[in-house]
PDB file of C-alpha atoms in Angstrom:
ATOM      1  CA  MET S   1      11.569 240.753-100.389  1.00 74.00           C
ATOM      2  CA  THR S   2      12.525 244.374 -99.627  1.00 82.00           C
ATOM      3  CA  LEU S   3       9.128 245.470 -99.452  1.00 82.00           C
ATOM      4  CA  ALA S   4       8.137 242.707 -97.043  1.00 87.00           C
ATOM      5  CA  TYR S   5      11.135 243.516 -94.931  1.00 89.00           C
ATOM      6  CA  ALA S   6      10.094 247.216 -94.852  1.00 87.00           C
ATOM      7  CA  ARG S   7       6.639 246.450 -93.957  1.00 87.00           C
ATOM      8  CA  TRP S   8       7.863 244.156 -91.222  1.00 90.00           C
ATOM      9  CA  LEU S   9      10.132 246.857 -89.860  1.00 88.00           C
ATOM     10  CA  THR S  10       7.443 249.373 -89.481  1.00 88.00           C
ATOM     11  CA  GLN S  11       5.237 246.818 -87.779  1.00 89.00           C
ATOM     12  CA  GLU S  12       8.203 246.306 -85.295  1.00 91.00           C
ATOM     13  CA  GLY S  13       8.295 250.223 -84.584  1.00 90.00           C
ATOM     14  CA  GLY S  14      10.838 251.153 -87.289  1.00 91.00           C
ATOM     15  CA  GLN S  15      10.496 253.941 -89.659  1.00 91.00           C
ATOM     16  CA  VAL S  16      10.666 253.702 -93.454  1.00 89.00           C
ATOM     17  CA  ARG S  17      10.114 256.446 -95.636  1.00 87.00           C
ATOM     18  CA  THR S  18      10.072 256.630 -99.583  1.00 83.00           C
ATOM     19  CA  SER S  19      11.462 259.261-101.802  1.00 79.00           C
ATOM     20  CA  PRO S  20      11.697 259.609-105.703  1.00 71.00           C
ATOM     21  CA  LEU S  21      15.052 261.052-105.509  1.00 72.00           C
ATOM     22  CA  LEU S  22      17.917 259.490-103.104  1.00 75.00           C
ATOM     23  CA  PRO S  23      21.155 260.655-102.297  1.00 79.00           C
ATOM     24  CA  PRO S  24      24.303 258.145-102.840  1.00 82.00           C
ATOM     25  CA  ARG S  25      24.476 255.218-100.421  1.00 87.00           C
ATOM     26  CA  LEU S  26      25.504 256.174 -97.196  1.00 91.00           C
ATOM     27  CA  LEU S  27      25.587 254.920 -93.549  1.00 94.00           C
ATOM     28  CA  ILE S  28      25.670 256.960 -90.574  1.00 95.00           C
ATOM     29  CA  PHE S  29      26.186 255.847 -86.850  1.00 95.00           C
ATOM     30  CA  ASP S  30      25.495 257.575 -83.768  1.00 95.00           C
ATOM     31  CA  ARG S  31      25.513 260.956 -85.716  1.00 93.00           C
ATOM     32  CA  SER S  32      29.253 260.581 -85.587  1.00 96.00           C
ATOM     33  CA  VAL S  33      30.437 258.307 -88.057  1.00 97.00           C
ATOM     34  CA  ALA S  34      29.852 257.876 -91.792  1.00 96.00           C
ATOM     35  CA  VAL S  35      30.357 255.328 -94.207  1.00 96.00           C
ATOM     36  CA  VAL S  36      30.231 255.991 -97.915  1.00 95.00           C
ATOM     37  CA  PRO S  37      31.454 253.911-100.888  1.00 94.00           C
ATOM     38  CA  ILE S  38      34.798 254.950-102.446  1.00 93.00           C
ATOM     39  CA  ASP S  39      33.001 254.699-105.802  1.00 90.00           C
ATOM     40  CA  PRO S  40      29.323 255.216-105.909  1.00 83.00           C
ATOM     41  CA  ALA S  41      29.020 253.513-109.124  1.00 81.00           C
ATOM     42  CA  ASN S  42      30.590 250.309-107.679  1.00 86.00           C
ATOM     43  CA  SER S  43      30.334 249.714-104.207  1.00 86.00           C
ATOM     44  CA  ARG S  44      32.386 246.620-104.417  1.00 90.00           C
ATOM     45  CA  LEU S  45      35.470 248.698-104.459  1.00 94.00           C
ATOM     46  CA  GLY S  46      35.327 249.422-100.859  1.00 95.00           C
ATOM     47  CA  ALA S  47      34.118 252.284 -98.348  1.00 96.00           C
ATOM     48  CA  LEU S  48      35.383 255.354 -96.587  1.00 95.00           C
ATOM     49  CA  CYS S  49      34.730 255.359 -93.006  1.00 97.00           C
ATOM     50  CA  THR S  50      35.078 258.886 -91.419  1.00 97.00           C
ATOM     51  CA  SER S  51      34.269 260.520 -88.163  1.00 97.00           C
ATOM     52  CA  ALA S  52      35.437 263.742 -89.197  1.00 97.00           C
ATOM     53  CA  PRO S  53      32.942 266.249 -87.938  1.00 96.00           C
ATOM     54  CA  GLY S  54      32.769 268.336 -91.223  1.00 95.00           C
ATOM     55  CA  ILE S  55      32.180 265.512 -93.402  1.00 95.00           C
ATOM     56  CA  VAL S  56      29.671 263.868 -90.931  1.00 95.00           C
ATOM     57  CA  ALA S  57      27.636 266.910 -90.559  1.00 94.00           C
ATOM     58  CA  SER S  58      27.455 267.359 -94.212  1.00 93.00           C
ATOM     59  CA  LEU S  59      26.201 263.773 -94.705  1.00 94.00           C
ATOM     60  CA  LEU S  60      23.665 264.170 -91.791  1.00 92.00           C
ATOM     61  CA  THR S  61      22.495 267.342 -93.418  1.00 91.00           C
ATOM     62  CA  LEU S  62      21.733 265.605 -96.680  1.00 89.00           C
ATOM     63  CA  PHE S  63      20.182 262.697 -94.826  1.00 89.00           C
ATOM     64  CA  ASP S  64      17.819 264.906 -92.929  1.00 88.00           C
ATOM     65  CA  GLN S  65      16.871 266.802 -95.940  1.00 86.00           C
ATOM     66  CA  THR S  66      16.102 263.677 -97.907  1.00 85.00           C
ATOM     67  CA  TRP S  67      14.207 262.120 -94.807  1.00 86.00           C
ATOM     68  CA  ASP S  68      12.184 265.387 -94.451  1.00 83.00           C
ATOM     69  CA  SER S  69      11.051 265.373 -98.155  1.00 81.00           C
ATOM     70  CA  ALA S  70      10.176 261.710 -97.984  1.00 82.00           C
ATOM     71  CA  VAL S  71       7.026 260.104 -97.081  1.00 85.00           C
ATOM     72  CA  PRO S  72       6.032 257.155 -94.750  1.00 85.00           C
ATOM     73  CA  LEU S  73       5.964 253.918 -96.488  1.00 82.00           C
ATOM     74  CA  GLY S  74       2.651 253.161 -97.953  1.00 76.00           C
ATOM     75  CA  ALA S  75       1.457 256.960 -97.707  1.00 74.00           C
ATOM     76  CA  ASP S  76       0.429 258.850-100.651  1.00 63.00           C
ATOM     77  CA  ARG S  77       2.675 261.512-101.803  1.00 56.00           C
ATOM     78  CA  PRO S  78       0.992 264.845-101.665  1.00 54.00           C
ATOM     79  CA  ARG S  79       0.469 266.463-104.911  1.00 53.00           C
ATOM     80  CA  SER S  80       1.708 269.926-105.443  1.00 50.00           C
ATOM     81  CA  THR S  81      -0.913 272.487-106.570  1.00 49.00           C
ATOM     82  CA  ASP S  82       2.169 274.752-107.570  1.00 54.00           C
ATOM     83  CA  SER S  83       3.258 273.881-111.281  1.00 71.00           C
ATOM     84  CA  THR S  84       6.829 275.155-110.174  1.00 78.00           C
ATOM     85  CA  PRO S  85       9.169 272.126-110.533  1.00 82.00           C
ATOM     86  CA  SER S  86      11.066 270.871-107.481  1.00 82.00           C
ATOM     87  CA  ALA S  87      14.793 271.128-107.183  1.00 81.00           C
ATOM     88  CA  ALA S  88      15.489 267.643-108.276  1.00 83.00           C
ATOM     89  CA  GLU S  89      13.332 268.063-111.364  1.00 85.00           C
ATOM     90  CA  LEU S  90      15.128 271.290-112.361  1.00 87.00           C
ATOM     91  CA  GLU S  91      18.257 269.344-111.973  1.00 89.00           C
ATOM     92  CA  LEU S  92      17.043 266.711-114.251  1.00 89.00           C
ATOM     93  CA  LEU S  93      15.920 269.232-116.701  1.00 88.00           C
ATOM     94  CA  LYS S  94      19.281 270.923-116.862  1.00 89.00           C
ATOM     95  CA  LEU S  95      21.051 267.739-117.342  1.00 89.00           C
ATOM     96  CA  LEU S  96      18.899 266.530-120.155  1.00 88.00           C
ATOM     97  CA  ALA S  97      18.877 270.132-121.796  1.00 87.00           C
ATOM     98  CA  SER S  98      22.854 269.952-121.570  1.00 89.00           C
ATOM     99  CA  GLY S  99      22.500 266.752-123.960  1.00 89.00           C
ATOM    100  CA  MET S 100      22.960 264.095-121.279  1.00 90.00           C
ATOM    101  CA  THR S 101      21.238 260.776-121.883  1.00 91.00           C
ATOM    102  CA  ASP S 102      18.657 259.694-119.371  1.00 90.00           C
ATOM    103  CA  GLU S 103      21.027 257.097-118.198  1.00 90.00           C
ATOM    104  CA  ALA S 104      23.944 259.573-117.519  1.00 90.00           C
ATOM    105  CA  ALA S 105      21.577 261.963-115.973  1.00 89.00           C
ATOM    106  CA  GLY S 106      20.405 259.117-113.728  1.00 87.00           C
ATOM    107  CA  LYS S 107      23.968 258.375-112.747  1.00 88.00           C
ATOM    108  CA  ARG S 108      24.731 262.027-112.126  1.00 87.00           C
ATOM    109  CA  LEU S 109      21.624 262.194-109.834  1.00 86.00           C
ATOM    110  CA  GLY S 110      22.130 258.976-108.214  1.00 84.00           C
ATOM    111  CA  VAL S 111      18.977 257.439-109.317  1.00 83.00           C
ATOM    112  CA  SER S 112      17.714 254.729-111.720  1.00 84.00           C
ATOM    113  CA  LEU S 113      16.813 254.825-115.258  1.00 86.00           C
ATOM    114  CA  ARG S 114      13.340 254.324-114.582  1.00 87.00           C
ATOM    115  CA  THR S 115      13.131 256.990-112.043  1.00 86.00           C
ATOM    116  CA  VAL S 116      14.633 259.447-114.664  1.00 88.00           C
ATOM    117  CA  ARG S 117      11.955 258.465-117.052  1.00 89.00           C
ATOM    118  CA  ARG S 118       9.182 258.605-114.430  1.00 87.00           C
ATOM    119  CA  GLN S 119      10.036 262.120-113.438  1.00 88.00           C
ATOM    120  CA  MET S 120      10.503 263.208-116.998  1.00 89.00           C
ATOM    121  CA  SER S 121       6.832 261.742-117.805  1.00 87.00           C
ATOM    122  CA  ALA S 122       5.562 263.602-114.980  1.00 86.00           C
ATOM    123  CA  LEU S 123       7.061 266.949-116.093  1.00 88.00           C
ATOM    124  CA  MET S 124       5.673 266.411-119.550  1.00 87.00           C
ATOM    125  CA  GLU S 125       2.270 265.835-118.152  1.00 86.00           C
ATOM    126  CA  ARG S 126       2.467 268.988-115.995  1.00 86.00           C
ATOM    127  CA  LEU S 127       3.861 270.900-119.029  1.00 87.00           C
ATOM    128  CA  HIS S 128       0.985 269.567-121.239  1.00 88.00           C
ATOM    129  CA  ALA S 129       3.601 268.284-123.687  1.00 86.00           C
ATOM    130  CA  SER S 130       3.464 265.529-126.256  1.00 87.00           C
ATOM    131  CA  SER S 131       7.127 265.235-126.754  1.00 87.00           C
ATOM    132  CA  ARG S 132      10.376 265.713-124.912  1.00 85.00           C
ATOM    133  CA  PHE S 133      11.229 268.475-127.318  1.00 87.00           C
ATOM    134  CA  GLU S 134       8.038 270.277-126.699  1.00 87.00           C
ATOM    135  CA  ALA S 135       8.658 269.783-122.882  1.00 87.00           C
ATOM    136  CA  GLY S 136      12.148 271.280-123.187  1.00 86.00           C
ATOM    137  CA  LEU S 137      10.749 274.368-125.216  1.00 87.00           C
ATOM    138  CA  LYS S 138       7.703 274.846-122.714  1.00 88.00           C
ATOM    139  CA  ALA S 139      10.201 274.502-119.729  1.00 88.00           C
ATOM    140  CA  ALA S 140      12.398 277.312-121.131  1.00 87.00           C
ATOM    141  CA  GLN S 141       9.256 279.497-122.012  1.00 88.00           C
ATOM    142  CA  GLN S 142       8.330 279.301-118.162  1.00 85.00           C
ATOM    143  CA  GLY S 143      11.722 280.166-117.303  1.00 86.00           C
ATOM    144  CA  TRP S 144      12.511 276.817-115.608  1.00 85.00           C
ATOM    145  CA  LEU S 145      15.718 276.323-117.964  1.00 80.00           C
TER     146      LEU S 145
END
């Protein structure tokens, strides 16, 4: 249903992008008003609406950075020839190395458990590691941790 809506929206001239890592839920209106959940883990608890310039500017920067790193719906994500992990991958590695579970790391990063596991699988492949322990060891040896 969501994919069908996104495709319809692009056919009507809208822009839809996809990203493996998303910020917490937020709405921004006219670059001057922002709405964010009071509790990102439970948006049913209500939302905060603000027009404070400093807060709105920070949220706009977060959105713009996420948008710029995302790809248009249906486009292939370019594969990096550089083996250096992205900032999001480094943060995931640090959280897991600190002892967090996949679920806890996902909550901290604002991504699903599935996304955490997919990112970790990609890192293991890039590191040529057959286990997460080996991936952690190799990441440390390469100076990523």
